[in-house]
Structure formats: structure tokens, C-alpha cells
CSV table of C-alpha atoms and ligand atoms in Angstrom, one decimal:
chain,number,residue,atom,x,y,z
A,1,MET,CA,31.1,-11.2,-61.5
A,2,ALA,CA,32.8,-9.1,-58.7
A,3,LEU,CA,36.0,-10.7,-57.4
A,4,ILE,CA,36.5,-10.5,-53.7
A,5,VAL,CA,39.9,-11.6,-52.0
A,6,MET,CA,39.5,-12.4,-48.2
A,7,LYS,CA,42.6,-12.9,-46.0
A,8,PHE,CA,42.4,-14.7,-42.8
A,9,GLY,CA,45.2,-14.2,-40.2
A,10,GLY,CA,46.7,-17.0,-37.7
A,11,SER,CA,44.5,-15.9,-34.7
A,12,SER,CA,41.2,-16.0,-36.9
A,13,VAL,CA,41.8,-19.7,-37.5
A,14,ARG,CA,43.7,-20.6,-34.5
A,15,ASP,CA,41.3,-23.3,-33.7
A,16,ALA,CA,38.3,-25.4,-34.9
A,17,GLN,CA,35.7,-22.8,-33.7
A,18,ARG,CA,37.7,-19.9,-35.4
A,19,VAL,CA,38.1,-22.1,-38.6
A,20,GLN,CA,34.3,-22.5,-38.7
A,21,ASN,CA,33.8,-18.7,-38.1
A,22,ALA,CA,36.1,-17.9,-40.9
A,23,ALA,CA,34.5,-20.3,-43.3
A,24,ALA,CA,31.0,-18.8,-42.1
A,25,ARG,CA,32.3,-15.4,-43.2
A,26,ILE,CA,33.6,-16.7,-46.5
A,27,ALA,CA,30.3,-18.4,-47.2
A,28,ALA,CA,28.3,-15.4,-46.5
A,29,GLU,CA,30.3,-13.7,-49.2
A,30,HIS,CA,29.9,-16.1,-51.7
A,31,ASP,CA,26.2,-16.4,-51.1
A,32,LYS,CA,26.1,-12.6,-52.1
A,33,GLY,CA,27.0,-14.0,-55.5
A,34,SER,CA,30.8,-12.6,-55.5
A,35,ASP,CA,33.6,-14.9,-56.6
A,36,VAL,CA,35.9,-15.5,-53.7
A,37,ILE,CA,39.4,-16.3,-53.3
A,38,VAL,CA,40.6,-16.5,-49.6
A,39,VAL,CA,44.4,-16.5,-48.6
A,40,VAL,CA,44.9,-17.9,-45.1
A,41,SER,CA,47.8,-17.9,-42.6
A,42,ALA,CA,49.0,-20.8,-40.3
A,43,GLN,CA,46.9,-21.5,-37.4
A,44,GLY,CA,48.0,-19.2,-34.2
A,45,ASP,CA,51.6,-19.6,-33.4
A,46,THR,CA,52.2,-22.6,-35.9
A,47,THR,CA,54.9,-20.6,-37.7
A,48,ASP,CA,57.0,-19.8,-34.3
A,49,ASP,CA,56.7,-23.2,-33.2
A,50,LEU,CA,57.9,-24.7,-36.4
A,51,ILE,CA,60.9,-22.4,-36.3
A,52,ALA,CA,61.3,-23.6,-32.9
A,53,LYS,CA,61.5,-27.0,-33.8
A,54,ALA,CA,64.1,-26.5,-36.4
A,55,ALA,CA,66.4,-24.6,-34.0
A,56,GLU,CA,66.1,-27.8,-31.9
A,57,VAL,CA,67.6,-30.0,-34.7
A,58,ASN,CA,69.8,-27.4,-36.4
A,59,PRO,CA,70.1,-23.6,-35.4
A,60,ALA,CA,71.9,-23.0,-38.5
A,61,ALA,CA,69.4,-24.7,-40.9
A,62,SER,CA,69.5,-23.4,-44.6
A,63,PRO,CA,66.8,-20.7,-45.4
A,64,ARG,CA,66.0,-22.9,-48.3
A,65,ASP,CA,65.2,-25.6,-45.8
A,66,MET,CA,63.4,-23.3,-43.4
A,67,ASP,CA,61.0,-22.2,-46.2
A,68,PHE,CA,60.3,-25.8,-46.8
A,69,LEU,CA,59.1,-26.1,-43.0
A,70,VAL,CA,57.3,-23.2,-42.4
A,71,THR,CA,55.0,-23.3,-45.5
A,72,ALA,CA,53.7,-26.4,-44.0
A,73,GLY,CA,51.6,-24.3,-41.4
A,74,GLU,CA,49.6,-22.6,-44.1
A,75,GLN,CA,48.8,-25.9,-45.8
A,76,VAL,CA,47.1,-27.3,-42.7
A,77,SER,CA,44.9,-24.1,-42.4
A,78,ALA,CA,44.1,-24.3,-46.3
A,79,ALA,CA,43.0,-27.7,-45.7
A,80,LEU,CA,40.9,-27.3,-42.6
A,81,LEU,CA,39.1,-24.2,-44.0
A,82,THR,CA,38.1,-26.2,-47.3
A,83,MET,CA,36.8,-29.1,-45.0
A,84,ALA,CA,34.7,-26.7,-43.0
A,85,LEU,CA,33.1,-25.1,-46.0
A,86,GLY,CA,32.7,-28.8,-47.5
A,87,LYS,CA,30.7,-29.8,-44.4
A,88,MET,CA,28.6,-26.4,-44.9
A,89,GLY,CA,27.8,-27.5,-48.6
A,90,TYR,CA,30.1,-25.3,-50.3
A,91,ARG,CA,32.7,-26.5,-52.7
A,92,ALA,CA,36.1,-25.4,-52.0
A,93,VAL,CA,39.4,-25.9,-53.3
A,94,PRO,CA,42.8,-25.7,-51.3
A,95,LEU,CA,45.7,-24.8,-53.4
A,96,THR,CA,49.4,-24.3,-52.3
A,97,GLY,CA,51.5,-21.0,-53.2
A,98,TRP,CA,52.9,-23.0,-56.2
A,99,GLN,CA,49.7,-24.5,-57.3
A,100,ALA,CA,48.1,-20.7,-57.5
A,101,GLY,CA,50.8,-19.7,-59.5
A,102,PHE,CA,53.0,-17.6,-57.4
A,103,ILE,CA,56.6,-17.2,-58.8
A,104,THR,CA,59.0,-15.5,-56.6
A,105,ASP,CA,62.8,-14.8,-56.7
A,106,SER,CA,65.2,-16.9,-55.1
A,107,ASN,CA,65.7,-14.8,-51.7
A,108,HIS,CA,64.6,-17.5,-49.4
A,109,GLY,CA,63.0,-16.0,-46.2
A,110,ARG,CA,62.1,-12.6,-48.0
A,111,ALA,CA,61.3,-13.5,-51.5
A,112,ARG,CA,59.5,-10.9,-53.8
A,113,ILE,CA,56.7,-12.1,-56.1
A,114,ARG,CA,57.8,-11.7,-59.8
A,115,ARG,CA,54.4,-12.7,-61.0
A,116,ILE,CA,51.4,-14.9,-60.5
A,117,GLU,CA,50.7,-17.1,-63.3
A,118,THR,CA,46.6,-17.0,-62.8
A,119,GLU,CA,45.4,-19.6,-65.0
A,120,ARG,CA,44.5,-22.2,-62.2
A,121,LEU,CA,42.8,-19.4,-60.1
A,122,GLU,CA,40.7,-18.5,-63.0
A,123,ASN,CA,39.8,-21.8,-63.9
A,124,GLU,CA,38.7,-22.5,-60.5
A,125,ILE,CA,36.6,-19.3,-60.4
A,126,SER,CA,34.9,-19.9,-63.6
A,127,LYS,CA,33.8,-23.3,-62.0
A,128,LYS,CA,32.2,-20.9,-59.2
A,129,ASN,CA,34.7,-23.0,-56.5
A,130,ILE,CA,35.7,-20.9,-53.6
A,131,VAL,CA,39.6,-21.2,-53.7
A,132,ILE,CA,41.6,-21.4,-50.7
A,133,VAL,CA,45.3,-20.4,-51.2
A,134,THR,CA,48.1,-20.8,-48.5
A,135,GLY,CA,49.5,-17.1,-47.8
A,136,PHE,CA,53.1,-16.1,-47.9
A,137,GLN,CA,54.7,-18.4,-50.2
A,138,GLY,CA,55.7,-19.2,-53.7
A,139,VAL,CA,58.0,-21.1,-55.8
A,140,ASN,CA,61.5,-19.7,-57.5
A,141,ARG,CA,62.6,-20.6,-61.1
A,142,TYR,CA,63.9,-23.8,-59.7
A,143,ASP,CA,60.7,-25.0,-58.3
A,144,ASP,CA,62.0,-24.4,-54.7
A,145,ILE,CA,59.6,-23.2,-52.2
A,146,THR,CA,60.1,-19.6,-51.0
A,147,THR,CA,58.5,-17.3,-48.5
A,148,LEU,CA,57.9,-13.9,-48.6
A,149,GLY,CA,58.9,-12.8,-45.0
A,150,ARG,CA,57.0,-12.9,-41.6
A,151,GLY,CA,53.6,-11.5,-41.9
A,152,GLY,CA,53.6,-12.1,-45.7
A,153,SER,CA,50.3,-13.4,-46.3
A,154,ASP,CA,49.0,-9.8,-46.6
A,155,THR,CA,50.9,-9.4,-49.6
A,156,SER,CA,49.9,-13.0,-51.1
A,157,ALA,CA,46.2,-11.7,-50.8
A,158,VAL,CA,47.0,-8.2,-52.2
A,159,ALA,CA,49.1,-9.7,-54.9
A,160,ILE,CA,46.2,-11.9,-55.9
A,161,ALA,CA,43.5,-8.9,-55.9
A,162,ALA,CA,46.0,-6.8,-58.1
A,163,SER,CA,46.2,-9.8,-60.5
A,164,LEU,CA,42.8,-10.5,-61.0
A,165,LYS,CA,41.8,-7.1,-60.5
A,166,ALA,CA,39.7,-7.9,-57.6
A,167,GLU,CA,36.9,-5.4,-56.5
A,168,LYS,CA,38.3,-5.2,-52.8
A,169,CYS,CA,40.8,-7.0,-50.8
A,170,ARG,CA,39.6,-7.6,-47.4
A,171,ILE,CA,42.2,-8.4,-44.4
A,172,PHE,CA,40.3,-10.0,-41.4
A,173,THR,CA,42.3,-9.8,-38.3
A,174,ASP,CA,42.2,-10.0,-34.4
A,175,VAL,CA,41.6,-6.2,-34.3
A,176,ASP,CA,38.9,-4.3,-36.0
A,177,GLY,CA,40.7,-1.9,-38.1
A,178,VAL,CA,43.9,0.2,-38.0
A,179,TYR,CA,44.3,2.2,-34.9
A,180,THR,CA,46.4,5.2,-34.0
A,181,ALA,CA,48.7,3.0,-32.1
A,182,ASP,CA,48.8,-0.8,-31.4
A,183,PRO,CA,45.4,-0.9,-29.1
A,184,ARG,CA,46.9,-3.8,-27.1
A,185,LEU,CA,49.9,-1.2,-26.1
A,186,VAL,CA,47.8,2.2,-25.8
A,187,PRO,CA,44.2,1.7,-24.5
A,188,THR,CA,43.2,5.0,-25.7
A,189,ALA,CA,44.1,4.4,-29.3
A,190,GLN,CA,41.6,5.5,-31.8
A,191,LYS,CA,40.1,3.3,-34.8
A,192,LEU,CA,40.8,5.1,-38.1
A,193,GLU,CA,38.1,5.3,-40.4
A,194,ALA,CA,40.8,5.6,-43.4
A,195,ILE,CA,44.2,6.0,-44.0
A,196,THR,CA,46.1,6.8,-46.8
A,197,TYR,CA,48.4,4.3,-48.8
A,198,ASP,CA,51.5,6.4,-47.9
A,199,GLU,CA,50.6,6.6,-44.3
A,200,MET,CA,50.0,2.9,-43.8
A,201,LEU,CA,53.2,2.1,-45.6
A,202,GLU,CA,55.0,4.4,-43.3
A,203,LEU,CA,53.2,2.8,-40.0
A,204,ALA,CA,53.5,-0.9,-41.1
A,205,THR,CA,57.4,-0.3,-42.3
A,206,LEU,CA,57.7,1.3,-38.8
A,207,GLY,CA,56.4,-1.7,-36.9
A,208,ALA,CA,52.7,-1.8,-36.8
A,209,GLN,CA,52.4,-5.4,-37.7
A,210,VAL,CA,48.6,-5.1,-38.5
A,211,LEU,CA,49.9,-4.9,-42.1
A,212,HIS,CA,52.8,-6.3,-44.1
A,213,ASN,CA,54.4,-3.4,-45.5
A,214,ARG,CA,55.0,-4.9,-49.0
A,215,SER,CA,51.1,-5.6,-49.1
A,216,VAL,CA,50.5,-1.7,-48.8
A,217,GLU,CA,53.2,-1.1,-51.0
A,218,MET,CA,51.7,-3.2,-53.7
A,219,ALA,CA,47.9,-2.2,-53.0
A,220,LYS,CA,49.3,1.4,-53.6
A,221,LYS,CA,51.1,0.5,-57.0
A,222,TYR,CA,48.0,-1.3,-58.4
A,223,ASN,CA,45.3,0.7,-56.5
A,224,VAL,CA,44.0,-2.1,-54.9
A,225,PRO,CA,41.2,-1.2,-52.6
A,226,LEU,CA,42.2,-2.5,-49.1
A,227,GLU,CA,40.1,-3.1,-45.7
A,228,VAL,CA,41.5,-4.2,-42.4
A,229,LEU,CA,38.5,-5.5,-40.4
A,230,SER,CA,37.6,-7.8,-37.4
A,231,SER,CA,37.1,-11.6,-38.6
A,232,LEU,CA,34.7,-11.9,-35.5
A,233,GLU,CA,32.7,-9.0,-35.5
A,234,ASP,CA,30.7,-7.8,-38.5
A,235,LYS,CA,31.4,-4.3,-38.8
A,236,PRO,CA,33.3,-1.7,-41.0
A,237,GLY,CA,37.2,-1.8,-40.7
A,238,THR,CA,39.5,0.7,-41.8
A,239,VAL,CA,39.8,1.7,-45.4
A,240,VAL,CA,43.2,2.3,-46.9
A,241,LYS,CA,43.2,4.3,-50.1
A,242,GLU,CA,44.8,7.1,-51.9
A,243,VAL,CA,43.3,10.0,-50.2
A,244,ALA,CA,41.9,10.1,-46.8
A,245,LYS,CA,40.4,13.1,-44.6
A,246,MET,CA,42.3,14.3,-41.8
A,247,GLU,CA,41.4,12.9,-38.5
A,248,LYS,CA,41.3,14.9,-35.1
A,249,MET,CA,44.6,14.2,-34.2
A,250,LEU,CA,47.7,15.9,-35.8
A,251,ILE,CA,49.5,12.6,-36.5
A,252,LYS,CA,47.7,9.7,-37.8
A,253,GLY,CA,49.6,7.1,-35.7
A,254,VAL,CA,52.7,5.9,-33.3
A,255,ALA,CA,54.5,2.8,-33.9
A,256,LYS,CA,57.2,1.1,-32.1
A,257,ASP,CA,59.8,-1.6,-33.5
A,258,ASP,CA,61.7,-3.4,-30.9
A,259,ARG,CA,63.4,-5.5,-33.5
A,260,ILE,CA,66.3,-3.2,-34.1
A,261,MET,CA,70.3,-3.2,-33.6
A,262,ARG,CA,72.3,-0.2,-33.4
A,263,ILE,CA,75.8,-0.5,-34.6
A,264,SER,CA,78.8,1.9,-34.3
A,265,ILE,CA,82.3,1.8,-35.9
A,266,VAL,CA,84.5,4.2,-34.1
A,267,GLY,CA,87.8,6.2,-35.1
A,268,VAL,CA,87.2,5.6,-38.7
A,269,PRO,CA,89.5,8.2,-40.8
A,270,ASP,CA,87.8,11.5,-41.7
A,271,GLN,CA,88.2,11.1,-45.4
A,272,PRO,CA,85.9,10.9,-48.6
A,273,GLY,CA,84.8,7.2,-49.4
A,274,ILE,CA,84.2,5.7,-46.0
A,275,ALA,CA,80.5,5.8,-45.8
A,276,TYR,CA,80.5,4.7,-49.4
A,277,LYS,CA,82.6,1.8,-48.5
A,278,LEU,CA,80.7,0.8,-45.3
A,279,PHE,CA,77.0,1.1,-46.9
A,280,SER,CA,77.9,-0.5,-50.3
A,281,LEU,CA,79.4,-3.6,-48.3
A,282,LEU,CA,75.8,-4.0,-46.3
A,283,SER,CA,73.9,-3.3,-49.4
A,284,SER,CA,75.9,-6.1,-51.3
A,285,LEU,CA,74.5,-8.4,-48.4
A,286,LYS,CA,71.1,-7.2,-48.7
A,287,ILE,CA,71.0,-5.7,-45.4
A,288,ASN,CA,69.0,-2.4,-45.2
A,289,VAL,CA,70.4,0.5,-43.2
A,290,ASP,CA,67.9,2.6,-41.5
A,291,ILE,CA,69.1,5.6,-39.2
A,292,ILE,CA,72.3,7.0,-39.8
A,293,LEU,CA,74.4,9.3,-37.6
A,294,GLN,CA,78.1,10.4,-38.6
A,295,SER,CA,79.9,12.4,-35.7
A,296,ILE,CA,81.8,15.5,-36.8
A,297,GLY,CA,85.6,14.6,-37.3
A,298,ARG,CA,88.1,15.1,-34.8
A,299,ASP,CA,91.7,14.5,-34.7
A,300,GLY,CA,91.3,13.2,-38.4
A,301,THR,CA,88.9,10.5,-37.5
A,302,LYS,CA,84.9,10.3,-36.9
A,303,ASP,CA,82.4,7.7,-35.6
A,304,ILE,CA,79.3,6.3,-37.7
A,305,THR,CA,76.3,5.1,-36.2
A,306,PHE,CA,73.6,3.2,-37.9
A,307,THR,CA,70.5,0.9,-37.3
A,308,VAL,CA,69.8,-2.3,-39.2
A,309,ALA,CA,67.0,-4.9,-38.5
A,310,LEU,CA,67.6,-7.2,-35.6
A,311,GLU,CA,67.8,-10.3,-37.7
A,312,ASP,CA,70.5,-8.7,-39.8
A,313,GLY,CA,72.6,-7.4,-37.0
A,314,MET,CA,74.9,-10.3,-36.5
A,315,ALA,CA,75.6,-10.7,-40.2
A,316,ALA,CA,76.2,-7.0,-40.3
A,317,VAL,CA,78.6,-7.2,-37.4
A,318,GLN,CA,80.7,-10.0,-38.8
A,319,ALA,CA,80.9,-8.5,-42.3
A,320,LEU,CA,82.3,-5.2,-40.7
A,321,GLU,CA,84.7,-7.1,-38.5
A,322,GLU,CA,86.2,-8.9,-41.6
A,323,ARG,CA,86.6,-5.6,-43.3
A,324,LYS,CA,88.3,-4.0,-40.1
A,325,GLU,CA,91.3,-2.9,-41.7
A,326,SER,CA,90.2,-1.8,-44.9
A,327,LEU,CA,87.4,0.3,-43.2
A,328,GLY,CA,90.1,1.5,-40.8
A,329,PHE,CA,88.1,1.5,-37.6
A,330,THR,CA,89.5,1.0,-34.2
A,331,LYS,CA,86.5,-0.5,-32.5
A,332,MET,CA,83.1,-1.5,-33.2
A,333,VAL,CA,80.0,-1.5,-30.4
A,334,TRP,CA,76.5,-3.0,-31.1
A,335,ASP,CA,73.5,-2.9,-29.2
A,336,ASP,CA,70.0,-4.6,-29.5
A,337,ASN,CA,68.6,-3.0,-26.5
A,338,VAL,CA,67.1,-0.5,-28.3
A,339,SER,CA,63.5,0.3,-30.1
A,340,LYS,CA,62.4,2.6,-32.6
A,341,VAL,CA,59.6,4.7,-31.9
A,342,SER,CA,58.0,6.6,-34.9
A,343,ILE,CA,54.9,9.0,-35.6
A,344,VAL,CA,53.4,9.0,-38.9
A,345,GLY,CA,51.2,11.7,-40.6
A,346,ALA,CA,50.9,13.4,-44.0
A,347,GLY,CA,49.7,16.8,-42.1
A,348,MET,CA,53.3,16.8,-40.2
A,349,GLU,CA,55.4,18.7,-42.8
A,350,SER,CA,53.1,21.8,-42.6
A,351,ASN,CA,53.0,21.6,-38.7
A,352,PRO,CA,56.6,22.7,-37.7
A,353,GLY,CA,55.8,21.9,-33.7
A,354,VAL,CA,55.3,18.4,-34.3
A,355,ALA,CA,58.7,17.3,-33.8
A,356,ALA,CA,59.0,19.5,-30.4
A,357,LYS,CA,55.8,18.0,-29.3
A,358,MET,CA,57.1,14.6,-29.6
A,359,PHE,CA,60.6,15.4,-28.0
A,360,GLU,CA,58.7,17.3,-25.0
A,361,ALA,CA,56.6,14.0,-24.4
A,362,LEU,CA,59.6,11.8,-24.5
A,363,ALA,CA,61.5,14.6,-22.0
A,364,GLU,CA,58.6,14.4,-19.6
A,365,ALA,CA,58.5,10.8,-19.3
A,366,ASN,CA,62.4,11.0,-18.6
A,367,ILE,CA,63.1,9.1,-21.8
A,368,ASN,CA,66.6,9.6,-23.5
A,369,ILE,CA,66.8,10.1,-27.2
A,370,GLN,CA,69.7,8.1,-28.9
A,371,MET,CA,69.2,9.0,-32.5
A,372,ILE,CA,66.5,10.9,-34.5
A,373,SER,CA,65.5,10.5,-38.1
A,374,THR,CA,62.8,12.5,-40.0
A,375,SER,CA,61.3,12.5,-43.4
A,376,GLU,CA,58.2,14.3,-45.0
A,377,ILE,CA,55.4,12.3,-43.0
A,378,LYS,CA,57.3,10.6,-40.1
A,379,ILE,CA,59.6,11.1,-37.2
A,380,SER,CA,61.4,8.5,-35.7
A,381,VAL,CA,63.8,8.4,-32.7
A,382,LEU,CA,65.9,5.3,-31.1
A,383,ILE,CA,65.3,4.7,-27.4
A,384,GLU,CA,66.2,1.9,-24.9
A,385,LYS,CA,64.1,-0.8,-25.2
A,386,ALA,CA,63.0,-1.0,-21.8
A,387,SER,CA,61.1,2.4,-22.3
A,388,SER,CA,59.2,1.8,-25.5
A,389,ALA,CA,55.8,0.8,-24.2
A,390,ALA,CA,56.0,3.9,-22.1
A,391,ALA,CA,57.3,6.2,-25.0
A,392,VAL,CA,54.4,5.1,-27.2
A,393,ASN,CA,51.9,5.8,-24.7
A,394,ALA,CA,53.6,9.2,-23.7
A,395,VAL,CA,53.9,10.3,-27.4
A,396,HIS,CA,50.3,9.0,-28.1
A,397,ALA,CA,48.9,11.0,-25.2
A,398,ALA,CA,50.7,14.1,-26.4
A,399,PHE,CA,48.8,14.0,-29.7
A,400,GLU,CA,45.7,12.8,-28.7
A,401,ALA,CA,42.4,14.6,-29.7
A,402,PRO,CA,40.4,15.8,-26.8
A,403,GLN,CA,37.4,13.3,-26.8
B,501,ADP,P1,47.1,-11.6,-38.4
B,501,ADP,O1,47.6,-12.9,-37.5
B,501,ADP,O2,45.6,-11.4,-38.4
B,501,ADP,O3,48.0,-11.4,-39.6
B,501,ADP,P2,48.9,-9.8,-37.0
B,501,ADP,O4,49.3,-10.2,-35.5
B,501,ADP,O5,49.9,-10.0,-37.9
B,501,ADP,O6,47.5,-10.4,-37.2
B,501,ADP,O7,48.4,-8.1,-36.8
B,501,ADP,C1,47.2,-7.8,-36.0
B,501,ADP,C2,48.1,-7.1,-34.7
B,501,ADP,O8,48.5,-6.0,-34.9
B,501,ADP,C3,47.0,-6.9,-33.6
B,501,ADP,O9,46.8,-7.7,-32.9
B,501,ADP,C4,47.7,-5.6,-32.8
B,501,ADP,O10,48.3,-5.8,-31.6
B,501,ADP,C5,48.9,-5.1,-33.9
B,501,ADP,N1,49.0,-3.6,-34.2
B,501,ADP,C6,50.1,-2.9,-34.1
B,501,ADP,N2,49.9,-1.7,-34.6
B,501,ADP,C7,48.4,-1.6,-34.9
B,501,ADP,C8,47.6,-0.6,-35.3
B,501,ADP,N3,48.2,0.6,-35.5
B,501,ADP,N4,46.4,-0.9,-35.2
B,501,ADP,C9,45.9,-1.9,-35.1
B,501,ADP,N5,46.7,-3.0,-34.7
B,501,ADP,C10,48.0,-2.9,-34.6
B,502,LIG,N1,52.2,-17.6,-40.9
B,502,LIG,C1,53.2,-16.5,-41.4
B,502,LIG,C2,53.5,-15.9,-40.2
B,502,LIG,O1,53.4,-15.9,-39.1
B,502,LIG,C3,52.8,-15.5,-42.5
B,502,LIG,C4,51.7,-14.8,-42.0
B,502,LIG,O2,51.1,-14.9,-40.9
B,502,LIG,O3,51.5,-13.7,-42.7
B,502,LIG,O4,54.7,-14.9,-40.3
B,503,MG,MG1,49.9,-10.4,-39.9
């Protein structure tokens, strides 16, 4: 029997009516004769609300305790969805991440899935039960509850689909597919029929929150057919797959990330080994460094500027401050009033005018570029945060296909 994994995001189960709507979509899939495993997120803003509650009690709560807290949100949704299906006459079983067999590493708040022990899931499916699994969570080897990071329910869904070789993993959300830019930000954004895993991975990593980037990484690795579609309207969404035809636009999409910090260390000795010291320190703290810029040495010193995710920013600053002497810098400055705006598209490499076109659009909108980084399929610029929405719109307009 074909197994379908369906994932419903927070806004798709935000109240009783949406829960009933999701239950109806699940029931319809089950009626077709498919085996169905559902992954569900916390209702609406529940995860944010739980994080705010913790901050009231202890702003420095441990990552382990935070994971214990926030996973409660998903448990509520799974229970309600099961009850809604029960009322409709369907047999559903709610399972927490650990009941469903999700074993992760111990990186609380950003855990990686090690494996899924699938016996329980398979057992429920063999009884023709609909299984409702709480998203974005598992347990480590000490049986402590872990989470996969914000937005991680997409990854839970793809992980189940990969482990059980599901026919399809369908991500139901509050937009009807993947667009050339966030449709809430860019009214003229166009829906994509299909997008490649690589392009989607870049877009997700560069800030398009419609899919958790690790879910795309995993879907590519295990060749899981992935689809993003509306939980409210019954129409085709966007298919994420290995090969997708070129759309009318020269690029696949524009994304922005406002959760960034730029850090500069000034006056470091212009000698071998400094960059190594700096970045190995950050990597030992599991802090990912993104765009890096090193100035030309002058009078025996140079400056190094780089960006990190906002949530890692202060930890990076603190670690560097502690090593000020051994790194030998005279001054450190940091700024979180920045955003990264990126364009993504596989066709970019063979089109030399792409970068110039992006920079022209920003220049015409009078937006100053602080840093630039490029790869085969993306170009990113760092700009001031206040201009990020204008920048996305300007860049999108420059690449828009004539209607
Ligand atoms: P869910 O709660 O279902 O997981 P998310 O809020 O995580 O939903 O993701 C859906 C949101 O992603 C949309 O509401 C949209 O604003 C945003 N988004 C950002 N970039 C894009 C894009 N390129 N295409 C579609 N949606 C996007
Ligand atoms: N509820 C979690 C979050 O808000 C996980 C998810 O929605 O995917 O990040
Ligand atoms: Mg999401």
C-alpha cells in the first residue's frame, strides 16, 4: 500500500476550524486507500508564546529545559487532530517524537536526527491506523527530549518519508506553493510549478522559511518526492525534485534573512594563521560563519569582517572578546541592523549579467551594499535592515518575466 506523509504547519491547525479542515484533508487521503502518517506543528504562535513564558521565568533557561517546554505545543496539536479524526469516525493514534522512534544527537535546540526506530510507526500503519506524529522533536541517547530547530517539523516529515520509503511527502501550509519571493512581501511573486532540490535548499537556507532547509537536504539525499501546497485550497502546489525546467525568469527566487549579525575585528596582525585561529574558535562553538571579508593588510595589520546567525551573535562576540589578546585585534564592532538579500537560480553561472543586474537594481533603489558573496547558484548581499523589503522588491522586479 502506498504510504503518504502529510505535514501541517502551525497556521494550518491554528484553531478548531483549521484542525477540522486538516482532519478532512487527512481523511480524504485515507479514503483513497493510502497509508497515512501525519506530522503536525504547534498551533499558530504557540511555540513563540512558550518561549516568551520561559523568558518571564528565566531568560537564561537551559537549552535542555527549553526543549522540554516547547515540544508541549506539538503534543496539543497532535491530540486535537486525533480527536477531530475520531469524531469523523477515523482511527488515529497520536505519537510524540520519542514514541515515533526519533533518535537525535544531544544538540538541544538544533539536534540532528540520527535514526528513526520505525517499529511503532510500522505497527500502527499495519493496523490501518492514521498516525499523527508531533513535529520537530526526538530524544537523545539519554532519553532527554530534543528539538530540531525552529521550523523543524518539515524535517520530521521528510525523515519519516525517507525511512519508510513513502510515495510522497506533502507539506501543507498557508501559501499554495513556493514562489519566486515571499508572496507576503512581493505581491507580484510568481508561483513555481517545480524547483530543484539544490535551488530550494539555497532558498530555504537563505531565509525563505516555507521549508526547513534540512528537510530539503534530506529529501535530496534520500530522493523523497516533496510537494508544498495549501492546506486550505485543493490545488496543485510546487514540486521539489532533482530536475526542474527553467521558468520564464532568469533566476528561481529572491530571499531575505533579517536574523543576521555582522562582526568585525579590527587591527589583527597581517600574518599567517589568524583567520585559522578565528574561524576554528567559532567552529569549536558550533557557530556557522557566513559571508567573510578580509581587508588588504596595511601597516602590518588587517581587518576581518564576517556574518553569523543572530542567535549565535553574542556568543561569538563574547568568545572573541575572551581571546582578544591571542587573536591580537585592537577593536571589535558588531551590528545586527543588517539583512542578507539573495538571488538563487541554477542558470546563473552561464549568465554573466546576473550579478550586475542585481547590483543595478539596488543602486537604483539607493541601497548600499556592505558585503557580497557568490556561489554557482546564488548571489547574496548584506545591506541595512531597514531597506530589506525594498531591496527584495527592487531585485525581484529587475528579474521579473514580462507578464
Ligand atoms: P508553516 O507554519 O506551515 O510551517 P511557515 O510560516 O513556516 O509555515 O512557512 C510559510 C511562509 O513562508 C509563508 O506564509 C510565506 O510568508 C513564507 N515564505 C517565505 N518565502 C517564501 C517563498 N519563496 N514562497 C512561499 N512562501 C514563502
Ligand atoms: N513549532 C515549531 C516552530 O514554531 C516547529 C515547526 O513549526 O516546524 O518552530
Ligand atoms: Mg514552517
